[in-house]
XYZ file of C-alpha atoms in Angstrom:
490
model
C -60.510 100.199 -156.058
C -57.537 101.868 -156.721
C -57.970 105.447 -157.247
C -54.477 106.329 -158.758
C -54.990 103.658 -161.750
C -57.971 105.601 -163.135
C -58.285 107.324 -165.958
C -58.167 110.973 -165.472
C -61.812 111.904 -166.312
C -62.933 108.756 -164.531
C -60.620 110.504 -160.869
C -62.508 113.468 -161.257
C -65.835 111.895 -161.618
C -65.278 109.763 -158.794
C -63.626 112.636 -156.388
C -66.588 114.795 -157.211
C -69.226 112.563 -155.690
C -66.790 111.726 -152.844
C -66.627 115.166 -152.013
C -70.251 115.719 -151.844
C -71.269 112.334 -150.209
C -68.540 112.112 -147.980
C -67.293 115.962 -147.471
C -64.049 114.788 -144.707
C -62.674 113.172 -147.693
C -59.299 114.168 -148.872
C -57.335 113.865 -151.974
C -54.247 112.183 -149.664
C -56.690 109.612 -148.748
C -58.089 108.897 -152.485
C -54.458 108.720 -153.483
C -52.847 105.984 -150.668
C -54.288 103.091 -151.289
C -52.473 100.182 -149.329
C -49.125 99.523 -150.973
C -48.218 96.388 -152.311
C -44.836 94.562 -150.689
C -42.593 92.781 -152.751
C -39.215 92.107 -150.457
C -36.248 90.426 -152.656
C -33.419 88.865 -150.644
C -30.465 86.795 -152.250
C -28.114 84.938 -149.783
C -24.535 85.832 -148.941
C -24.537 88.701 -151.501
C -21.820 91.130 -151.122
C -22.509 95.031 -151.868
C -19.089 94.639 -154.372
C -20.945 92.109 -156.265
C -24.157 94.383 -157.907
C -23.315 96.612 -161.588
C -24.227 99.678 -159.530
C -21.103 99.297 -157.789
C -18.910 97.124 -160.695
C -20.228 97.957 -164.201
C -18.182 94.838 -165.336
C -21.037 92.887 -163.007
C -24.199 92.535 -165.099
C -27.371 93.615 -162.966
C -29.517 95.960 -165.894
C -32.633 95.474 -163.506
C -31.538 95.587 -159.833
C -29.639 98.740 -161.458
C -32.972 99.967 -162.762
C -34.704 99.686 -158.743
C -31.285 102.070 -157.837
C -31.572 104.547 -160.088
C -35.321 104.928 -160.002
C -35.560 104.321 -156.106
C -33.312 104.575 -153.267
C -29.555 102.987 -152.831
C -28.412 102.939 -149.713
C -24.852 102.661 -149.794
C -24.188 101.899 -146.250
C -26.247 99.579 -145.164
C -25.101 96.165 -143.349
C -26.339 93.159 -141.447
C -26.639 92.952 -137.569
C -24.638 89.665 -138.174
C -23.039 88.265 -140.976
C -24.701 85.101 -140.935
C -27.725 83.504 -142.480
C -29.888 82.311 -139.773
C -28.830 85.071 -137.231
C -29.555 88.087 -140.046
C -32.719 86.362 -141.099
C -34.123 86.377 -137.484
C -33.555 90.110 -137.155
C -34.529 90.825 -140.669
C -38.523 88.845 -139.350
C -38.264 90.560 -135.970
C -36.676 93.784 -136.106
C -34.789 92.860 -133.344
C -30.566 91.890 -132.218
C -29.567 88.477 -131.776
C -28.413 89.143 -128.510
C -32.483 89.998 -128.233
C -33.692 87.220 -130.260
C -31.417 84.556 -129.544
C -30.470 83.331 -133.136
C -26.835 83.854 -133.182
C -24.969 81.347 -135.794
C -26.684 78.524 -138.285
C -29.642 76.891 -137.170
C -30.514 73.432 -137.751
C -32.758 70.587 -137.159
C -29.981 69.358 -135.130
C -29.567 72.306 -132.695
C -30.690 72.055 -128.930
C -34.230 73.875 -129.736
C -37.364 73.683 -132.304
C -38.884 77.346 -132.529
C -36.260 79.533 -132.288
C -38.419 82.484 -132.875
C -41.447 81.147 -130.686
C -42.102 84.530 -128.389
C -40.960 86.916 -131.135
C -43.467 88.884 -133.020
C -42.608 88.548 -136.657
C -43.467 91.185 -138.923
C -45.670 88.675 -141.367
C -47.860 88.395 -138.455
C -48.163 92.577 -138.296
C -48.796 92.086 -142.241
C -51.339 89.428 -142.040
C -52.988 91.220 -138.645
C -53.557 95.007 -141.199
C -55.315 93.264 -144.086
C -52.220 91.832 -145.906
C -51.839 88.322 -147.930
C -48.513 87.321 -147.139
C -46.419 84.765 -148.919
C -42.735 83.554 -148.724
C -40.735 82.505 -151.764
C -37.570 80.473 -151.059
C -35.406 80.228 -148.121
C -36.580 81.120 -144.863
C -34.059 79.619 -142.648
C -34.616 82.191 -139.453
C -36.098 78.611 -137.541
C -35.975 75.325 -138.006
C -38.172 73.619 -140.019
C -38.086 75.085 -142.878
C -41.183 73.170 -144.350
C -43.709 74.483 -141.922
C -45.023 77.641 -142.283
C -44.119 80.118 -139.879
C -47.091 82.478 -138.494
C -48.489 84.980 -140.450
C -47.843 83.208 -143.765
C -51.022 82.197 -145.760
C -48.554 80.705 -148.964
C -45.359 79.047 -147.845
C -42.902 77.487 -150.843
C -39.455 76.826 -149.028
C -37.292 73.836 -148.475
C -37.632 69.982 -147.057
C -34.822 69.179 -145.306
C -36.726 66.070 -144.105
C -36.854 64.626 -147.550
C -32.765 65.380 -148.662
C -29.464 67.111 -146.416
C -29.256 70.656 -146.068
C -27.070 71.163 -149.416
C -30.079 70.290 -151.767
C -31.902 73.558 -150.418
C -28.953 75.311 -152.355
C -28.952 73.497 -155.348
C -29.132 76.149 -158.398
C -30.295 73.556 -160.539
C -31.387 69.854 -160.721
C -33.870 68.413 -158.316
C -35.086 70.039 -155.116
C -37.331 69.132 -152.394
C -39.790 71.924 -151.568
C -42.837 72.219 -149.377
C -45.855 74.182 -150.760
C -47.901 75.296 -147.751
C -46.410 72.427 -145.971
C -46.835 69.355 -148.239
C -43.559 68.010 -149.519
C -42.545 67.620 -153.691
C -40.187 67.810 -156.039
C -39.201 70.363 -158.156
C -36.292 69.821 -161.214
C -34.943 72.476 -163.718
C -33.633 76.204 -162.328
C -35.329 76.837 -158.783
C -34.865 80.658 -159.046
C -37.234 80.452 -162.202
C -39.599 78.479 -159.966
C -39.320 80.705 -156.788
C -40.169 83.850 -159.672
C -43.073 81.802 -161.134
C -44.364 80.894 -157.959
C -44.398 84.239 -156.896
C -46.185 85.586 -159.741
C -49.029 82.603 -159.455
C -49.070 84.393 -155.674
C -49.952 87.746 -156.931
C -51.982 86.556 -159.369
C -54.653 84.843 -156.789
C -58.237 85.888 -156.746
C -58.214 88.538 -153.594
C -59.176 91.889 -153.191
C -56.184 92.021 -150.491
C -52.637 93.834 -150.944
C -49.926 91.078 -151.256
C -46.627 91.276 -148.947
C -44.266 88.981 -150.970
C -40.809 87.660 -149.288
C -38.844 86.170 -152.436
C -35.662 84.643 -151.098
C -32.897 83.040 -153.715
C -30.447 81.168 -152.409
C -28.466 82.290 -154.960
C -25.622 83.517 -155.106
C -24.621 81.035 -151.888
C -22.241 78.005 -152.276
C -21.970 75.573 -153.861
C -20.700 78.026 -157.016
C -21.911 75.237 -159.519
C -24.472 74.531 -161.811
C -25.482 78.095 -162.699
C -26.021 78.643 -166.470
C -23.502 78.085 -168.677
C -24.505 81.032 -170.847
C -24.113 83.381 -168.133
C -20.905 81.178 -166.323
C -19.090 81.641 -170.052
C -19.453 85.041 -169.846
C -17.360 86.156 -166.865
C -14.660 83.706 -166.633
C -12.117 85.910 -168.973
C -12.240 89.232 -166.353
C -13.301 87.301 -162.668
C -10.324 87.473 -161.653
C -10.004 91.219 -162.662
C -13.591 91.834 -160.481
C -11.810 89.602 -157.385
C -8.235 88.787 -157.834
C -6.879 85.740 -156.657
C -4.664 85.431 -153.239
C -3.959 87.776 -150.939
C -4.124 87.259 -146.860
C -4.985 89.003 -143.382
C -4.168 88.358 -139.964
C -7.230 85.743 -139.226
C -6.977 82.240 -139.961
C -9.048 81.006 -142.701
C -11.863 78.840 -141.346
C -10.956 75.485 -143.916
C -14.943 75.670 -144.837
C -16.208 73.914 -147.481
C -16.743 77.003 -149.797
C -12.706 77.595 -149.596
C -11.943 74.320 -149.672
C -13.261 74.379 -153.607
C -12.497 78.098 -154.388
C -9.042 78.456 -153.569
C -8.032 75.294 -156.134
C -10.329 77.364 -159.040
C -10.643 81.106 -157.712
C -11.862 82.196 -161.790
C -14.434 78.847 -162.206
C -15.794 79.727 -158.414
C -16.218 83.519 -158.487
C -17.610 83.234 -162.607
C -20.350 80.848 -160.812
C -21.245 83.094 -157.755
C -21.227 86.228 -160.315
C -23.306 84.483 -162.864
C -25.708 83.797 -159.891
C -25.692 86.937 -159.125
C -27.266 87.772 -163.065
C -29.414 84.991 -162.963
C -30.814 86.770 -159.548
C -31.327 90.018 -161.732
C -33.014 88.563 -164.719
C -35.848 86.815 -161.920
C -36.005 90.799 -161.117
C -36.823 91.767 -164.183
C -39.294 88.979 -164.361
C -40.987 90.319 -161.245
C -40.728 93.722 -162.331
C -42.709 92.664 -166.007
C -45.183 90.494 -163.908
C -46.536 93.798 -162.022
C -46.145 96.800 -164.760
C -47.845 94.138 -167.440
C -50.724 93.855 -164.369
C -50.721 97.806 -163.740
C -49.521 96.799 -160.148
C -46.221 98.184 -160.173
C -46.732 101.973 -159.851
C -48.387 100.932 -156.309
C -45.979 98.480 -155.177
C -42.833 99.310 -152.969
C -39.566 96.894 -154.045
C -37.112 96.641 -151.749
C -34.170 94.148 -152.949
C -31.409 93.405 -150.440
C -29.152 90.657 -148.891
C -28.853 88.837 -145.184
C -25.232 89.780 -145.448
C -22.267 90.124 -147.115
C -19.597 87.511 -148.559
C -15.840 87.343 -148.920
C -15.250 85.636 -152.520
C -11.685 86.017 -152.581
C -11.242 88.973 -151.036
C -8.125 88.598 -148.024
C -7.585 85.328 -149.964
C -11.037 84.190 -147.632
C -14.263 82.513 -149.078
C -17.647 82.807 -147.223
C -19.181 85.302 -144.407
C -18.002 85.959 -140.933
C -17.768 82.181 -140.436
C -15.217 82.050 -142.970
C -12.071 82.255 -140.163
C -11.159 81.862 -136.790
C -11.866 83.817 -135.046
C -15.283 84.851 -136.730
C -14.724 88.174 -138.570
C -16.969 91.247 -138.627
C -15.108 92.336 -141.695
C -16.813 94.952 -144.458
C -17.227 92.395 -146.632
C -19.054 90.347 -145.006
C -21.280 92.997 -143.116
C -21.598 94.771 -145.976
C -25.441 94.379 -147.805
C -27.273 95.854 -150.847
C -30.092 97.910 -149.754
C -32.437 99.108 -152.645
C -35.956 100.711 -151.862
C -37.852 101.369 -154.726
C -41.785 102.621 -154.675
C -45.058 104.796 -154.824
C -43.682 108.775 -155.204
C -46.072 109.073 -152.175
C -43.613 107.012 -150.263
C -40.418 107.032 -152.180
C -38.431 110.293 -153.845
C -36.191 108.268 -156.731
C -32.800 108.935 -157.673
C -31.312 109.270 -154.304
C -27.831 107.923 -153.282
C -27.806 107.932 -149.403
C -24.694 107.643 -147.110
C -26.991 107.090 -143.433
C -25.669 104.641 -141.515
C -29.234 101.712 -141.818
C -28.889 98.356 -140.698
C -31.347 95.350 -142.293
C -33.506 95.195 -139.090
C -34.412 99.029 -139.971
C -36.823 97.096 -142.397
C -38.959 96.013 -139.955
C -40.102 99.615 -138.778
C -40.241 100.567 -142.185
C -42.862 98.230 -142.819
C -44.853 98.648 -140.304
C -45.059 102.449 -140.601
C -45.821 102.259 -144.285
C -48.864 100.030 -143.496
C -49.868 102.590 -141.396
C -49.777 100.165 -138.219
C -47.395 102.422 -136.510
C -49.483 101.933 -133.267
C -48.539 98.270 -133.281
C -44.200 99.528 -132.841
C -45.554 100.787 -129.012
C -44.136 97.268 -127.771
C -40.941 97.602 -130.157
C -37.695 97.290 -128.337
C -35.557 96.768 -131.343
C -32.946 99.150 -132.187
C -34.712 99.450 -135.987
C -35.335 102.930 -137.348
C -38.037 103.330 -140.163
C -36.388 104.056 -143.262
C -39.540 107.045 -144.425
C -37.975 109.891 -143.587
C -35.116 108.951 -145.862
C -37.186 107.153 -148.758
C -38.961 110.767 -148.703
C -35.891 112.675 -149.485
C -35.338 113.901 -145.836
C -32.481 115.775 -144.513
C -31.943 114.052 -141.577
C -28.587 115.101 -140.058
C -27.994 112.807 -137.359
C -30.126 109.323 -138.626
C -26.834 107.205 -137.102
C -23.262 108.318 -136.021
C -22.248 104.653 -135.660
C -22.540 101.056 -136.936
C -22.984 97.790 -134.676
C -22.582 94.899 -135.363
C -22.215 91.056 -133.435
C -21.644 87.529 -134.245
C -21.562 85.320 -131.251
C -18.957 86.937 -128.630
C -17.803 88.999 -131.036
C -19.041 93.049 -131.365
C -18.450 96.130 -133.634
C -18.482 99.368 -133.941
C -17.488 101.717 -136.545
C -17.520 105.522 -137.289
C -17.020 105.465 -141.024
C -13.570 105.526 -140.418
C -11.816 104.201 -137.088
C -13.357 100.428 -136.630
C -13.392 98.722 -133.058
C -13.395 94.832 -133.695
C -14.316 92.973 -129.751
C -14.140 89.394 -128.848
C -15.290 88.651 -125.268
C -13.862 85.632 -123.462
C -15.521 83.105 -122.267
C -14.212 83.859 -118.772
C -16.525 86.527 -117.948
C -13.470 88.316 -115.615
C -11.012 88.238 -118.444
C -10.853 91.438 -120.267
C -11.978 91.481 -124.059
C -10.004 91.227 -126.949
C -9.404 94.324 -128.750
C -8.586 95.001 -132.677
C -9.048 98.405 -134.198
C -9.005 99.028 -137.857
C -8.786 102.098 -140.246
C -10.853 101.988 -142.704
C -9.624 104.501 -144.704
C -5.916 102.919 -145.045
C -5.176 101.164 -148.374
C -4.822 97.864 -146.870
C -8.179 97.274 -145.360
C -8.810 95.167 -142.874
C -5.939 92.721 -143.473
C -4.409 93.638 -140.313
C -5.080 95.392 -137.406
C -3.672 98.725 -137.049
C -3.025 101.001 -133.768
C -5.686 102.465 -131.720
C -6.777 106.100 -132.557
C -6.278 109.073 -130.171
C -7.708 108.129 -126.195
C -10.819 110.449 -127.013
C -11.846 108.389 -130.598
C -11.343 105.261 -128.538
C -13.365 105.853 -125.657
C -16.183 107.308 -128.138
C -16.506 104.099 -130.175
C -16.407 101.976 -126.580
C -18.824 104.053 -125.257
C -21.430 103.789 -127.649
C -20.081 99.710 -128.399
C -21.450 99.672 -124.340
C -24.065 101.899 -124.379
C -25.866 100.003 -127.736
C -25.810 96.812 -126.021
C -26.659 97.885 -122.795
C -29.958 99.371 -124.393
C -30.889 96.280 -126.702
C -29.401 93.167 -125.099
C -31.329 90.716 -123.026
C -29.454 88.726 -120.347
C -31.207 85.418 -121.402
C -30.422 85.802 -124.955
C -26.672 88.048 -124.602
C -24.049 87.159 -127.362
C -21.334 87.146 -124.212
C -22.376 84.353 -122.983
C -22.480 82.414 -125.617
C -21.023 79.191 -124.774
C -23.693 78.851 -122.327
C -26.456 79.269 -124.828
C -28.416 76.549 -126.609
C -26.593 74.391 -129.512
C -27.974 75.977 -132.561
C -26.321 73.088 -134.921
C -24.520 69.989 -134.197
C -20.638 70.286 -133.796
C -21.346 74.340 -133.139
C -18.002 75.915 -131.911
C -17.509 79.721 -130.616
C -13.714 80.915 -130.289
């Protein structure tokens, strides 16, 4: 029973023969029941790309988690990639700890990817959790089998269709509930939000842990509503404008190979996505106030990374040139944390440098299985001190990043882009950028003073040094397995 959905009179009553049966009891512990978990992530959603930060960009109800929760407003991936991010996002951990550094697929050197890692739905499942995912997984192969810790499991068959049907926004799918294959046709972000909701709405006494993963907004930018298509195509290009350029070569992906002939069509389908994505949140959001489940449930809605939808004239992540990029853009993630008042103080804006694998910590702490992080080698920091309303001066001075061979740090300001050769004696290759100056990060720019460079090398060396593992080490990445067919590193 949940003592903070009682009546008033009905709390008293109860507290007063807790007191005298049980006199160690406290009021903390009558008021902290087990939170619910309800973890939203959309794929290749840019920060840029939410109303909170454009109100041209339609988003009432993600808005509504922001300013009645927690925005973090710098928060990024550890790689700006969907398998790699995903990995880190399930283990708290660096892909240069995990292993996961690009796209997996069925046609990579490996199976389980994530075979020794300890995934936080296992920690879930382990402290009296029902856990369920919703929608892409993608941090293994084999995407129809449930991974551990999982007692529901609705993701994709790749078996049954290519990898491009996962991503269809509408039309016919091929799912696998729990690991039997179907079909499903119509909207799939209606069904991943209805199949959520049946989740929640099972017969057990247990606190759910629910990971609901769209694929939306991610290519292909068709088939999205018409209604909500229609209704950005006369100011996309004022959101994103067309053109524009930077000193990396674009990749030639299949995302730019469509966007770049119809920049307005393409960016009016990955915004209307994006709206689509918020009216499932306000579907979840109904679901648990109309079941008196939301006041004990903490929200968190966020992305595995960023996207570039125009922006340096580039379409997609940081596989979207060549070299791979660690640009804002793409690094750049939504990060909204909305909950109890016992664990979350609402209305905050915060500027801490957090990084989507501080998610794992955070979770674990606010299960109260804090015990279990004594084994933790991640670099994840639990997000409760800030969610609280703490003043914590010094949470991180930098931000790290990797993709492959390629590594970044950043102060805020001065940027330090590295890309290590595959000859191990060759000496890295070095870009710095500003990130103050008007241009971006369309070119490089010249180093800062000798003492800002060897502070941002210093901790670029130091990070690694700490987290890295020498089987699993981004700079040797050409002599790590295949993780898809045709993989290439530059």
């Amino acid at each position: 029973m949940n003592l903070v959905d009682l009546p008033l009179f009905l709390k008293q009553f109860y507290l007063i023969l807790l007191f005298l049966f049980f006199p160690h009891f406290t009021w903390a512990a009558a008021t902290s029941a087990p939170p619910n978990i309800l973890i939203i992530m959309t794929d290749d959603q840019g920060r840029w790309s939410l109303g909170e930060y454009d109100d041209r960009i339609v988003t009432p109800n993600i808005d509504y988690l922001a300013n009645n929760g927690v925005r973090f407003d710098q928060a990024i991936t550890p790689t700006p990639v969907c398998s790699a991010a995903r990995a880190s996002f399930y283990t708290g951990r660096l892909a240069s700890q995990h292993g996961v550094h690009g796209v997996i697929s069925k046609n990579g050197d490996r199976d389980d990817w994530l075979e020794n890692e300890r995934l936080i739905s296992e920690i879930l499942d382990e402290n009296g959790y029902r856990v369920g995912l919703f929608g892409k997984w993608h941090a293994d192969t084999r995407d129809w089998k449930p991974a551990r810790g999982f007692h529901r499991w609705l993701s994709y068959d790749e078996r049954a269709a290519s990898w491009i049907n996962s991503y269809q926004h509408s039309g016919t799918v091929h799912f696998s509930r729990d690991g039997t294959p179907f079909q499903y046709t119509g909207i799939q972000a209606r069904y991943i939000s209805e199949s959520t909701v049946d989740f929640i709405d099972e017969n057990d006494e247990r606190p759910f842990a629910a990971f609901v993963n769209y694929v939306e907004p991610h290519w292909p930018f068709e088939g999205l509503p018409e209604r909500l298509v229609s209704f950005y195509r006369d100011f996309a290009n004022e959101i994103v404008s067309a053109g524009d350029t930077s000193s990396l070569q674009g990749a030639g992906n299949l995302e730019a190979q469509g966007a770049k002939a119809d920049h307005v069509e393409k960016l009016s389908q990955y915004l209307a996505a994006v709206t689509l994505v918020d009216e499932q949140v306000g579907h979840l959001l109904d679901a648990l106030e109309g079941r008196n489940l939301l006041k004990n449930t903490l929200i968190i809605f966020t992305s595995d990374h960023g996207h570039l939808t125009g922006q340096y004239g580039l379409y997609g992540k940081g596989n979207a040139t060549i070299p791979q990029n660690l640009y804002q853009d793409s690094i750049n993630i939504p990060l909204i944390v909305y909950g109890p008042k016992r664990l979350v103080v609402p209305g905050q804006v915060r500027n801490d440098f957090v990084n989507l694998y501080d998610v794992f910590p955070t979770l674990v702490e606010v299960i109260n299985a804090g015990p279990q992080l004594k084994d933790y080698d991640g670099p994840g920091k639990s997000l409760l001190p800030l969610l609280r309303g703490e003043r914590v001066t010094a949470f991180r001075n930098f931000q790290f990043a990797e993709y492959g061979n390629t590594r970044m740090v950043h102060s805020g300001r001065w940027k330090l882009v590295r890309y290590y050769q595959k000859d191990a004696s060759s000496s890295p290759k070095d870009y710095w950028y500003d990130l103050a100056h008007p241009l971006g990060e369309r070119f490089s720019v010249p180093p800062p003073s000798k003492s800002q460079q060897l502070q941002l090398i210093g901790a670029l060396e130091k990070f690694f040094e700490t987290y890295e593992t020498k089987e699993h080490s981004g700079r040797r990445i050409w002599d790590l397995p295949r993780q898809r067919a045709g993989q290439v590193w530059h």
